[in-house]
Coordinates of N, CA and C and ligand atoms in Angstrom, one line a residue:
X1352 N 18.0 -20.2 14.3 CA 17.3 -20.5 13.1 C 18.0 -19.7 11.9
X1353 N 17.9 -20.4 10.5 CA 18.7 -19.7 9.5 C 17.8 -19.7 8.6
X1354 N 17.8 -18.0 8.3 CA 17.0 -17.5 7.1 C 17.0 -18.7 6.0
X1355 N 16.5 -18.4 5.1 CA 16.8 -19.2 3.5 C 16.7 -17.7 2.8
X1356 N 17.7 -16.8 2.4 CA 17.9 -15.4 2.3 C 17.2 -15.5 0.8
X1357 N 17.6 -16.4 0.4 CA 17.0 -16.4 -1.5 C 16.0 -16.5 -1.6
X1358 N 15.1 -16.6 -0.1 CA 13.4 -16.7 -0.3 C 12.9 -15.6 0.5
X1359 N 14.1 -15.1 1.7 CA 13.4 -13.7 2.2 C 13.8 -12.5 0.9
X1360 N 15.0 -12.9 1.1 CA 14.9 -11.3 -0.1 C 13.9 -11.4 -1.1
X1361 N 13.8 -12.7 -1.4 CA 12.9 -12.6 -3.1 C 11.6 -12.0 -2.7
X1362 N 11.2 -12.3 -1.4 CA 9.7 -11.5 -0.6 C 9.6 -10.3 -0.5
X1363 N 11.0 -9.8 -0.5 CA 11.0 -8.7 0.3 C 11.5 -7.7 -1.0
X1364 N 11.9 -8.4 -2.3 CA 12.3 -7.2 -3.7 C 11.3 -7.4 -4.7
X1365 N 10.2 -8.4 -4.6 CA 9.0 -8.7 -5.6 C 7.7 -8.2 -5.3
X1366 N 7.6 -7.8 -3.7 CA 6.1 -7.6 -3.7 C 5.9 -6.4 -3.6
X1367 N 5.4 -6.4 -5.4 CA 4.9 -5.4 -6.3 C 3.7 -4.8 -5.7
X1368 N 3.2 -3.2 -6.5 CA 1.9 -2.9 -6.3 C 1.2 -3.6 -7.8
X1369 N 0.2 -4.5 -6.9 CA -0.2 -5.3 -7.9 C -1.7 -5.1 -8.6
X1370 N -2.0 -4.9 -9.5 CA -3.4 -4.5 -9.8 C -3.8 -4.8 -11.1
X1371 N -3.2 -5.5 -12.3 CA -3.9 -5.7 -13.3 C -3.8 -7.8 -13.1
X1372 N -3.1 -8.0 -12.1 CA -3.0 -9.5 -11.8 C -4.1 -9.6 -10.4
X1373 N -4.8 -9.0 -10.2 CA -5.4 -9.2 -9.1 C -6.8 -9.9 -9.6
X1374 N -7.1 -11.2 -8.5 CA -7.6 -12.8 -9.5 C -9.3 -12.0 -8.5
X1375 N -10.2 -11.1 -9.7 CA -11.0 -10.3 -9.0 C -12.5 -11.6 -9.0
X1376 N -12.7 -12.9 -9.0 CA -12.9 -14.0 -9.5 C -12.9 -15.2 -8.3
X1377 N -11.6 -14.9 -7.4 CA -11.4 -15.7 -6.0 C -11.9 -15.0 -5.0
X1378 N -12.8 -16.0 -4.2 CA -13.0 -15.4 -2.7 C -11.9 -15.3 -1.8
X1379 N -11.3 -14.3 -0.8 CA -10.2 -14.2 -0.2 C -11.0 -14.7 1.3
X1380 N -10.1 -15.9 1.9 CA -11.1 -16.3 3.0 C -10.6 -15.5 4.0
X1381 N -11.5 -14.8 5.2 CA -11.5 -13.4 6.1 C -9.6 -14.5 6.8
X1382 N -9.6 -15.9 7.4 CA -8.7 -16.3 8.3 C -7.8 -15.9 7.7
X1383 N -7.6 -15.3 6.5 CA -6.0 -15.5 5.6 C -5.8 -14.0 5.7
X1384 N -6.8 -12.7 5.6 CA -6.7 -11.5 6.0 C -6.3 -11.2 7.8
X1385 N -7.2 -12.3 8.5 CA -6.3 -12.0 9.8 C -4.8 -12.6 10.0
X1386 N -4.5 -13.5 9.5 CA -3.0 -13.8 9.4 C -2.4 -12.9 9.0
X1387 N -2.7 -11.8 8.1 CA -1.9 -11.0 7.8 C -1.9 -10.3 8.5
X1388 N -3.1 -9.5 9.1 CA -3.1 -8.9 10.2 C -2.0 -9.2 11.2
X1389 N -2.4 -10.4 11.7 CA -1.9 -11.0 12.9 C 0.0 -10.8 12.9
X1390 N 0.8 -10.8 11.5 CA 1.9 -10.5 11.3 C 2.0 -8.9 11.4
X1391 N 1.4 -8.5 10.8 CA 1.6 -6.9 11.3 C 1.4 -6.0 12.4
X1392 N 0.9 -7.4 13.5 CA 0.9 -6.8 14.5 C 2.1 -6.5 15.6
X1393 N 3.2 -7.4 14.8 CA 4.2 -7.8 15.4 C 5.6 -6.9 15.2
X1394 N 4.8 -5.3 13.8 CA 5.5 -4.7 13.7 C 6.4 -3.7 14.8
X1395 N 7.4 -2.6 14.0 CA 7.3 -1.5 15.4 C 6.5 -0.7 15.2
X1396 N 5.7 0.1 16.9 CA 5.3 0.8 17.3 C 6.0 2.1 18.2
X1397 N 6.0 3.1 18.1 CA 6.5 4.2 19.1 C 6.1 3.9 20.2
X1398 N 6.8 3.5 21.2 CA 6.6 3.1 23.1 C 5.7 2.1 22.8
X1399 N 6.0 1.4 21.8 CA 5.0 0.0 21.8 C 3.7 0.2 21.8
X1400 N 3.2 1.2 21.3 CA 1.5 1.2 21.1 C 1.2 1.0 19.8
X1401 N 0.2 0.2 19.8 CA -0.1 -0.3 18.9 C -1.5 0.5 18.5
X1402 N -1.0 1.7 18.0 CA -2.8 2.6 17.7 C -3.3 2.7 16.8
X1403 N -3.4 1.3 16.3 CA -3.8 1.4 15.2 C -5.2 0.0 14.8
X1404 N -5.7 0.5 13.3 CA -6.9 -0.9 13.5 C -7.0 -0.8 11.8
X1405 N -7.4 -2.2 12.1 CA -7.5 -2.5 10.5 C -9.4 -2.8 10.1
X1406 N -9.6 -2.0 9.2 CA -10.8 -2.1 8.9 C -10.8 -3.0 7.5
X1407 N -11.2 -3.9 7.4 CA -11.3 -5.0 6.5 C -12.6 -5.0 5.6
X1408 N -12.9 -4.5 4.3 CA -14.6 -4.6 4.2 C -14.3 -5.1 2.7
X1409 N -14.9 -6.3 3.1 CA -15.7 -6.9 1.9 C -17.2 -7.2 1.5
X1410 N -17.7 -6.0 1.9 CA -19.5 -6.0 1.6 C -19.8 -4.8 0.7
X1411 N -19.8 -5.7 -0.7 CA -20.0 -5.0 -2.0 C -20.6 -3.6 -2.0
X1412 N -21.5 -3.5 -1.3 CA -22.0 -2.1 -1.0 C -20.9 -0.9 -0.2
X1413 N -20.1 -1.6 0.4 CA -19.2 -0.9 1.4 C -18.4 -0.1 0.4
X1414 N -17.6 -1.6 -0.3 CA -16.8 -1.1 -1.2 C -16.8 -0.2 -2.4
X1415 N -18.0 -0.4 -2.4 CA -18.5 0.7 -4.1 C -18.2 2.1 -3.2
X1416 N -18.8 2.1 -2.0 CA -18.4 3.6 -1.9 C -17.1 4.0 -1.9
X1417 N -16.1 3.2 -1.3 CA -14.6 3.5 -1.2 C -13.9 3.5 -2.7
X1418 N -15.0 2.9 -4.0 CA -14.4 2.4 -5.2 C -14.9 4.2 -5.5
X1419 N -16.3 4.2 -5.4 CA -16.5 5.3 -6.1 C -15.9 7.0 -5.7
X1420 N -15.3 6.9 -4.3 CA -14.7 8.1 -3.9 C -13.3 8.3 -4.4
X1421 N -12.4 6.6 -5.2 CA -11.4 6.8 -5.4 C -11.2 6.8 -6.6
X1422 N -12.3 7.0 -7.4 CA -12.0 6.9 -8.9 C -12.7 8.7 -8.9
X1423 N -13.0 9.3 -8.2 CA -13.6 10.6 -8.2 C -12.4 11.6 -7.8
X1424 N -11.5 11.0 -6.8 CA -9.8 11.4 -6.9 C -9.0 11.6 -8.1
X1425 N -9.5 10.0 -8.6 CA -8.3 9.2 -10.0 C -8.4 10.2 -11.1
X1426 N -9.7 10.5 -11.2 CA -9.6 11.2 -12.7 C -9.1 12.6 -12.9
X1427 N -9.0 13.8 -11.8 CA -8.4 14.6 -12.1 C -6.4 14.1 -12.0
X1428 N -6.3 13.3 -11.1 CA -5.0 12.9 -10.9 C -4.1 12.6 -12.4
X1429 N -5.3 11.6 -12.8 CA -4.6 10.9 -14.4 C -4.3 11.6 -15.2
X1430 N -5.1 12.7 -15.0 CA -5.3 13.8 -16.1 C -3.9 14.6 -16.3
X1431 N -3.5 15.1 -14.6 CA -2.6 15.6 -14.7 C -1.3 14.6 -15.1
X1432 N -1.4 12.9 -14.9 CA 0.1 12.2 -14.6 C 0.1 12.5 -16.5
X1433 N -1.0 12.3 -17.3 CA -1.0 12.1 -18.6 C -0.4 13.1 -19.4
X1434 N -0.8 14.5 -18.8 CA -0.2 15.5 -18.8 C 1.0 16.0 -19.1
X1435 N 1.8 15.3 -18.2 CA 3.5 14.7 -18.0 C 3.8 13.9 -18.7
X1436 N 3.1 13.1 -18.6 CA 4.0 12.2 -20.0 C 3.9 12.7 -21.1
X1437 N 2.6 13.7 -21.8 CA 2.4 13.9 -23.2 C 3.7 14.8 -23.4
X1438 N 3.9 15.7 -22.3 CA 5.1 17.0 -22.2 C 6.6 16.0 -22.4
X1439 N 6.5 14.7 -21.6 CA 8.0 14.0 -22.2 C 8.2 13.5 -23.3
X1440 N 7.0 13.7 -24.3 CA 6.9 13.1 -25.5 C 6.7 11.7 -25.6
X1441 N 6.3 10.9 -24.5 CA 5.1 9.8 -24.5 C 4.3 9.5 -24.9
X1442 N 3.5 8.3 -24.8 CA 1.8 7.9 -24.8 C 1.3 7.4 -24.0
X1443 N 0.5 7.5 -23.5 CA 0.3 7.3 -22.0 C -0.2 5.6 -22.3
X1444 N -0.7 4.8 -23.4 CA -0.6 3.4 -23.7 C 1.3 3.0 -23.5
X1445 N 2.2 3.7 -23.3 CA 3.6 3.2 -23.0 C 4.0 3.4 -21.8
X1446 N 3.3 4.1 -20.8 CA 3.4 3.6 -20.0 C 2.7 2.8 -18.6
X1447 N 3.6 1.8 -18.8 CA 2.1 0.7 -18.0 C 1.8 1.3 -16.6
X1448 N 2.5 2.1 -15.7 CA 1.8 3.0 -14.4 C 0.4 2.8 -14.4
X1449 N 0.7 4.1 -15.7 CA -0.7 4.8 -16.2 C -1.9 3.7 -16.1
X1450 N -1.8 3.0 -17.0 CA -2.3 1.9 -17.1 C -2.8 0.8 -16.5
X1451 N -2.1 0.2 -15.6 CA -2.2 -0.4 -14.8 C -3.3 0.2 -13.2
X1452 N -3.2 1.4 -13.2 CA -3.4 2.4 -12.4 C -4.9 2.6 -12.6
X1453 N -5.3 2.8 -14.0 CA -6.3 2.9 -14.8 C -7.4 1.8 -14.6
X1454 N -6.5 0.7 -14.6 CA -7.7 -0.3 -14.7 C -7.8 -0.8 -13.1
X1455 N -7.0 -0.7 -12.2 CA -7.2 -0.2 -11.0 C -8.9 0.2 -10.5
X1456 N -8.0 1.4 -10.9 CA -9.7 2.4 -10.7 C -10.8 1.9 -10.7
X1457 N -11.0 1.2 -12.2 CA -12.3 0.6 -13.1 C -12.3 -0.6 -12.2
X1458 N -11.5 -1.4 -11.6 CA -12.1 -2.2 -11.1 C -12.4 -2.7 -9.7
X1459 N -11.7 -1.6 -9.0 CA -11.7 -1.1 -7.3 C -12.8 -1.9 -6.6
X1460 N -13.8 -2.2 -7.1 CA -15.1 -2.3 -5.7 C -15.3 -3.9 -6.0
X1461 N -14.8 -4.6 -7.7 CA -14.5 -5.8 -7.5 C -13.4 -6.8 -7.1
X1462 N -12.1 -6.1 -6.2 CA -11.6 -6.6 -5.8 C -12.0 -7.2 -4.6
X1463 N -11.9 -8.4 -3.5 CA -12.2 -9.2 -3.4 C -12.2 -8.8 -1.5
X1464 N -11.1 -7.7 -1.6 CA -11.1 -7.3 -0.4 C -10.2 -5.9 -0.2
X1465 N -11.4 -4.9 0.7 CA -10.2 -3.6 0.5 C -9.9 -3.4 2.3
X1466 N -8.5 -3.6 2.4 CA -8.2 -2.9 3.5 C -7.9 -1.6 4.1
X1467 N -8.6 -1.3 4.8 CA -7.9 0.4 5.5 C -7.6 0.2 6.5
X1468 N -6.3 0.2 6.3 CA -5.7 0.9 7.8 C -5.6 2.1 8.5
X1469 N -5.9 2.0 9.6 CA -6.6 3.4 10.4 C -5.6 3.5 11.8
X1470 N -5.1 4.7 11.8 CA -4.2 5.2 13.4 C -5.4 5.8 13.7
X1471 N -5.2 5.6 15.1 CA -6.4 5.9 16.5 C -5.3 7.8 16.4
X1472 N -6.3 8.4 16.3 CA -6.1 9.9 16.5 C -5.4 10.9 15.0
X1473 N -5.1 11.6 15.3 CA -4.4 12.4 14.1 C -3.3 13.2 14.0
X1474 N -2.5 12.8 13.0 CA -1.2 13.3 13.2 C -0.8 14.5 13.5
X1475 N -1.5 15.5 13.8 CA -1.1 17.0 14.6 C -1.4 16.4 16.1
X1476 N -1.7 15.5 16.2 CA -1.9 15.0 18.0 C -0.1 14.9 18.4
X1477 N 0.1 14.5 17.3 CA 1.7 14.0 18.2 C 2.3 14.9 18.8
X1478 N 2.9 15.8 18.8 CA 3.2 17.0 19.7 C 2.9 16.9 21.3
X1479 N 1.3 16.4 20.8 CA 0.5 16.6 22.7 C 1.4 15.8 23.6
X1480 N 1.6 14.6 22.9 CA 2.1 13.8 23.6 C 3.7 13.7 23.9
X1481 N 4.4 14.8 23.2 CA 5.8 14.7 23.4 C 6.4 14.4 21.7
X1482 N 5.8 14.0 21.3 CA 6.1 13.2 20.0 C 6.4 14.0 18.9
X1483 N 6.5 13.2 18.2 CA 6.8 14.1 16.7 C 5.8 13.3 15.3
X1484 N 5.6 14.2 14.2 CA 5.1 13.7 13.4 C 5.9 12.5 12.4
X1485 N 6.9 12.7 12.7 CA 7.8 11.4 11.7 C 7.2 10.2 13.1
X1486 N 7.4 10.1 14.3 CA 7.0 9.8 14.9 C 5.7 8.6 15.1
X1487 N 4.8 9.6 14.9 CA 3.2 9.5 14.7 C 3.6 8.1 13.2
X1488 N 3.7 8.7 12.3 CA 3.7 8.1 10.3 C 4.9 6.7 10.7
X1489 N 5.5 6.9 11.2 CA 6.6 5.6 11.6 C 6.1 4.7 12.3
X1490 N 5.0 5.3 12.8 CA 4.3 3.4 14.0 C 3.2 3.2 13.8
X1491 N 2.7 3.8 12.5 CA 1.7 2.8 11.2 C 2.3 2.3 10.1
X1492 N 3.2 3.0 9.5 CA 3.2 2.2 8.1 C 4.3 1.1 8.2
X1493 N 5.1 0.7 9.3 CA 5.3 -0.6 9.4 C 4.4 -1.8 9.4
X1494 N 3.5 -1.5 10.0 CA 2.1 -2.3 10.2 C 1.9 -2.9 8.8
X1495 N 1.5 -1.6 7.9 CA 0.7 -1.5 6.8 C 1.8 -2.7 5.8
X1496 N 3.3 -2.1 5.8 CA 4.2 -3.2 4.8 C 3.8 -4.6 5.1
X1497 N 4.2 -4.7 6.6 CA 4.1 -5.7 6.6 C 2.7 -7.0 6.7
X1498 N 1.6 -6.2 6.9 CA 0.6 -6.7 5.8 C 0.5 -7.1 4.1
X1499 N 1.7 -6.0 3.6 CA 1.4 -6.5 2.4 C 2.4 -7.7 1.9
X1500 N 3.8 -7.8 2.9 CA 4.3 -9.0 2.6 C 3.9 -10.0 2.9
X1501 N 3.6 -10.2 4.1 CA 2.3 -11.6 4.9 C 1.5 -11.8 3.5
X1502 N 0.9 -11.3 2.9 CA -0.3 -11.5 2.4 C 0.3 -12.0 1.0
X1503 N 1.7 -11.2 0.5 CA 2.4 -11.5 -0.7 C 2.9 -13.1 -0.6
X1504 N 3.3 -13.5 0.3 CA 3.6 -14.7 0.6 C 2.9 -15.7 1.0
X1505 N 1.3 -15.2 1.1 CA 0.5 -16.6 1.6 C -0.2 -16.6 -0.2
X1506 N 0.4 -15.4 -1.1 CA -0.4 -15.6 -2.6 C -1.3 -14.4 -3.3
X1507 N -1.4 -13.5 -1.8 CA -2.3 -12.3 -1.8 C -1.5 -11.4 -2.5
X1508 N -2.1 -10.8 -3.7 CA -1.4 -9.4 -4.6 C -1.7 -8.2 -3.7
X1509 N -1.6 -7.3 -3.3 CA -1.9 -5.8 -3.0 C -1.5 -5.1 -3.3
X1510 N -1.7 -3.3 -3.4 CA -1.1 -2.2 -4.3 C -1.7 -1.5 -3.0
X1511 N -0.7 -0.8 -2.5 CA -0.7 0.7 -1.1 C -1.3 1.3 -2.4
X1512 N -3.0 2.1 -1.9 CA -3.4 3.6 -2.7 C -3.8 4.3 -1.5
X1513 N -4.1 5.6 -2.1 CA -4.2 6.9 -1.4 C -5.3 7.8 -1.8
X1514 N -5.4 7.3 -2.8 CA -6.2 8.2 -3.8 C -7.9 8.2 -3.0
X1515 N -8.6 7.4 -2.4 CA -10.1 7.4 -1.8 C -10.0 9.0 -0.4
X1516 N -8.6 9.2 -0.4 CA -8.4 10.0 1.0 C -9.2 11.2 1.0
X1517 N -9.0 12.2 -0.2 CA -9.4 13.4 -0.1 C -10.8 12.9 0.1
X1518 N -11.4 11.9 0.1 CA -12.9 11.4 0.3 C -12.5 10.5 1.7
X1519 N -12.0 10.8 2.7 CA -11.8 10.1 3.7 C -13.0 10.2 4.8
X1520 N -13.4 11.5 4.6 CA -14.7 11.2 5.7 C -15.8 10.8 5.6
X1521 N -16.2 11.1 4.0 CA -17.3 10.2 3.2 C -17.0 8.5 3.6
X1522 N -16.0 8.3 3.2 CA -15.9 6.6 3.2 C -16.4 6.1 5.0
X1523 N -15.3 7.1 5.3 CA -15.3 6.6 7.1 C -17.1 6.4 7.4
X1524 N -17.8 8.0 7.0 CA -19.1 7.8 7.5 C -19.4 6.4 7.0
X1525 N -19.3 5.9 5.8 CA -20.0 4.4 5.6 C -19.3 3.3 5.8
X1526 N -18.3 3.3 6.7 CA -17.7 2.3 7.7 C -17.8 2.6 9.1
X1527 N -18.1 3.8 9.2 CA -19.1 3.6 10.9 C -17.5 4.6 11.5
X1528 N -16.3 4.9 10.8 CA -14.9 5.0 11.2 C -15.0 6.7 11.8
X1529 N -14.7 6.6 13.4 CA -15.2 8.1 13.6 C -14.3 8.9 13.1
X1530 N -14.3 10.4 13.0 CA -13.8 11.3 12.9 C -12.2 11.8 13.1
X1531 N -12.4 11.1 15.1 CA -10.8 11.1 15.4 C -9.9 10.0 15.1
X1532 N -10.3 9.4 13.8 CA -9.0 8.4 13.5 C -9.3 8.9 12.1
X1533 N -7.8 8.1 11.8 CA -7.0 8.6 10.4 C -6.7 7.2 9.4
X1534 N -7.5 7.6 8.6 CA -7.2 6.4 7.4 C -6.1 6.5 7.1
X1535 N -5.5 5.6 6.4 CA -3.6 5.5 6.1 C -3.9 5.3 4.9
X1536 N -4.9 4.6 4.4 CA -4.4 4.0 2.8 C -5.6 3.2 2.5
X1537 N -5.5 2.8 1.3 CA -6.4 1.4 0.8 C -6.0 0.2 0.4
X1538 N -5.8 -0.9 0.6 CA -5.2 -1.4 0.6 C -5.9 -2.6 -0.1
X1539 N -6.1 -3.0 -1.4 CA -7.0 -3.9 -2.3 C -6.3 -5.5 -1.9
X1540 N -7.0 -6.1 -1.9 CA -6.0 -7.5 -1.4 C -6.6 -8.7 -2.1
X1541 N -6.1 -9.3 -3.3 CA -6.5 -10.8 -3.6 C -5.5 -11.2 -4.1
X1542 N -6.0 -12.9 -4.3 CA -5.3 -13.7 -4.8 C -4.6 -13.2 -6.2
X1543 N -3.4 -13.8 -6.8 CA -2.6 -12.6 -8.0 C -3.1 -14.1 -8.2
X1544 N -3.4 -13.9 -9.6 CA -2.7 -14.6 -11.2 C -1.1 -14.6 -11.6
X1545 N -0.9 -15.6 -12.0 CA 0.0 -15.8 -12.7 C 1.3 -16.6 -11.2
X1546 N 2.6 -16.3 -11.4 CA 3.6 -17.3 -10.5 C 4.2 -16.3 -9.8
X1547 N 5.0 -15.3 -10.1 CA 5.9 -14.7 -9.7 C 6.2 -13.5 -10.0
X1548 N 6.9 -12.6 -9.4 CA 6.9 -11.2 -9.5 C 8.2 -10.7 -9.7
X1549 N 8.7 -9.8 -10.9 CA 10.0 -9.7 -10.7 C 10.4 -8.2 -10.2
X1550 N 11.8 -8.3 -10.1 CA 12.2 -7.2 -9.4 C 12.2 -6.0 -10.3
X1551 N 11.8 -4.5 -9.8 CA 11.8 -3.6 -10.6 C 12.7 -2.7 -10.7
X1552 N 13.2 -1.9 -11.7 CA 13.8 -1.1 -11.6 C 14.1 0.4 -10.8
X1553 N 15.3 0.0 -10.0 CA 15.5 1.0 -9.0 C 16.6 1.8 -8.7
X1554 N 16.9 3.0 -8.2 CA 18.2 3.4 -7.8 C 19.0 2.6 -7.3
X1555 N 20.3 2.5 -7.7 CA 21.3 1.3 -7.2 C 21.7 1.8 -5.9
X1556 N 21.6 1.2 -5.0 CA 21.9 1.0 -3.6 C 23.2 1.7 -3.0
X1557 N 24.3 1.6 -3.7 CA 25.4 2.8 -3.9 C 25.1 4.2 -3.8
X1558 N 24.2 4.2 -4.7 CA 24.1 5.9 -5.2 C 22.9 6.5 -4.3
X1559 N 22.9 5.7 -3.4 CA 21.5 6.0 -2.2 C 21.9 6.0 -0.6
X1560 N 23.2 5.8 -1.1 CA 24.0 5.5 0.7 C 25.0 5.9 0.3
X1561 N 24.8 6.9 1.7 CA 26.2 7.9 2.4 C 26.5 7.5 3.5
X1562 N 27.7 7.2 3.2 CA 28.8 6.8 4.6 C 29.3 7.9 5.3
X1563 N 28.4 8.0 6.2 CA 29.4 9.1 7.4 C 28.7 10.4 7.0
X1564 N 28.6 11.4 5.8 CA 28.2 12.6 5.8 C 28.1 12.2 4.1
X1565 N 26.8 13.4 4.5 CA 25.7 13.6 3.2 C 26.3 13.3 1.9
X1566 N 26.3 12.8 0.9 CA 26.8 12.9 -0.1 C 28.1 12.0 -0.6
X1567 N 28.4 11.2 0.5 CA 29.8 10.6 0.6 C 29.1 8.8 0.2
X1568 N 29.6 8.7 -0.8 CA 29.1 7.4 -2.0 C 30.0 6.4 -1.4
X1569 N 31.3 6.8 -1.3 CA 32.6 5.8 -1.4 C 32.7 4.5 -0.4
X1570 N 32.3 3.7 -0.8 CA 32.4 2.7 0.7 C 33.6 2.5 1.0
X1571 N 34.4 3.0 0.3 CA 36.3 2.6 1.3 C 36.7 4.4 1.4
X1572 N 35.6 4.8 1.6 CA 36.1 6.4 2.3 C 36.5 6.2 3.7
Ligands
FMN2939 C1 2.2 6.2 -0.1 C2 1.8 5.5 -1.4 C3 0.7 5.9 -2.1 C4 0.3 5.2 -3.3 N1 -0.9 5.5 -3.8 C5 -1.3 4.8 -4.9 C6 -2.6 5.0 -5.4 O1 -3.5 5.7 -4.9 N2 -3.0 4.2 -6.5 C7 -2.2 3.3 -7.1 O2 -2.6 2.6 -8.0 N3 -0.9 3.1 -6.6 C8 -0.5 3.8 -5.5 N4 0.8 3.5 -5.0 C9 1.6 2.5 -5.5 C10 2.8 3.0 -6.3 O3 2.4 3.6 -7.5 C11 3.8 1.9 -6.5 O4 4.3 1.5 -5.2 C12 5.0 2.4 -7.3 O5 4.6 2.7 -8.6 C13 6.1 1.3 -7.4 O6 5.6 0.1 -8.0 P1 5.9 -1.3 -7.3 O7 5.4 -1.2 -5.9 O8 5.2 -2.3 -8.1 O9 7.4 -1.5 -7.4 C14 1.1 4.2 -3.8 C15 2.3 3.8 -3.1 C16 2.6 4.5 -1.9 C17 3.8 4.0 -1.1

């Protein structure tokens, strides 16, 4: 079978964190969240365990709590990003992060569906088992990408946050999520507005790859 590369790569360099295009208006039907599931299950896992679970809640009540613990994060966070920008001689209206991040916040518990993904235990466990903590963090967040591409491609916008964590055991208690598992993220998921996503500005690929030892740029070294 042969890729169509101009449609994998474009999947794989446009799916944005998406949050002021998120269509908060469409119902997301649950079979199109387990298809995405269903692709990230097919990620890698360390010795092929798959310890991990996806908590999917779209019951308005659920989500206010996870909206309300992550805008009780957001605001000392903003405070400081805004902080930084006033010190670069910015305005925090120039930069769309900020912004975009902002209305985020304000609009968390109406997006349409928030995902958490959750590893079975906690990452000081890894050791017990022989393991390591890069380990442990490497045979979930494959999972988690590749939910967000599945989902980018069936039309679903999403944006990886973090911010509800320091409120991770509040939310868990009102998702029933015990103790010994570990939230990874939040993961907002609907339909995007608008067509297409473009590529963002990044370190050029060169100047991020060392051939052979640290620091060595030259590809005809
Ligand atoms: C580990 C991780 C944590 C993140 N946490 C948040 C978050 O709490 N809130 C948010 O709005 N975006 C969050 N982001 C999204 C990043 O801000 C975003 O990926 C980055 O700005 C690049 O934008 P792009 O993905 O659209 O290229 C997070 C991303 C990662 C990978």
């Amino acid at each position: 079978m042969h890729f169509d590369l101009a449609q994998t790569d474009h999947l794989l360099s446009t799916t944005r964190a998406v949050r002021k295009r998120l269509d908060l208006t469409r119902a997301v039907p649950r079979e199109l969240i387990l298809d995405c599931v269903r692709i990230s299950t097919q990620s890698p896992a360390g010795g092929n365990y798959q310890k991990w679970r996806w908590v999917i809640v779209d019951d308005p009540d659920r989500k206010l709590v996870i909206a309300e613990a992550y805008r009780r994060s957001y605001a000392p966070y903003i405070a400081k990003q805004q902080e930084a920008v006033a010190r670069a001689g910015n305005t925090a209206e120039s930069n769309p992060i900020i912004d975009s991040s902002t209305h985020l916040a304000e609009v968390l518990e109406q997006v349409p569906v928030l995902a958490i993904p959750c590893a079975l235990g906690q990452p000081a466990d890894a050791g017990e088992t022989g393991g390591s903590q890069q380990g442990w963090w490497g045979s979930i967040v494959p999972a988690v990408w590749s939910y967000c591409l599945a989902a980018r491609s069936r039309g679903l916008g999403t944006a990886w946050t973090t911010l509800h964590l320091p409120y991770e055991n509040e939310v868990g208690d009102a998702l029933g999520i015990p103790d010994t598992v570990t939230q990874i993220a939040c993961i907002p998921t609907a339909f995007y507005t608008g067509d297409d996503f473009k590529l963002a500005r990044r370190k050029p690929a060169e100047d991020v790859t060392y051939w052979n030892s640290w620091k060595q740029t030259d590809i005809d070294s």
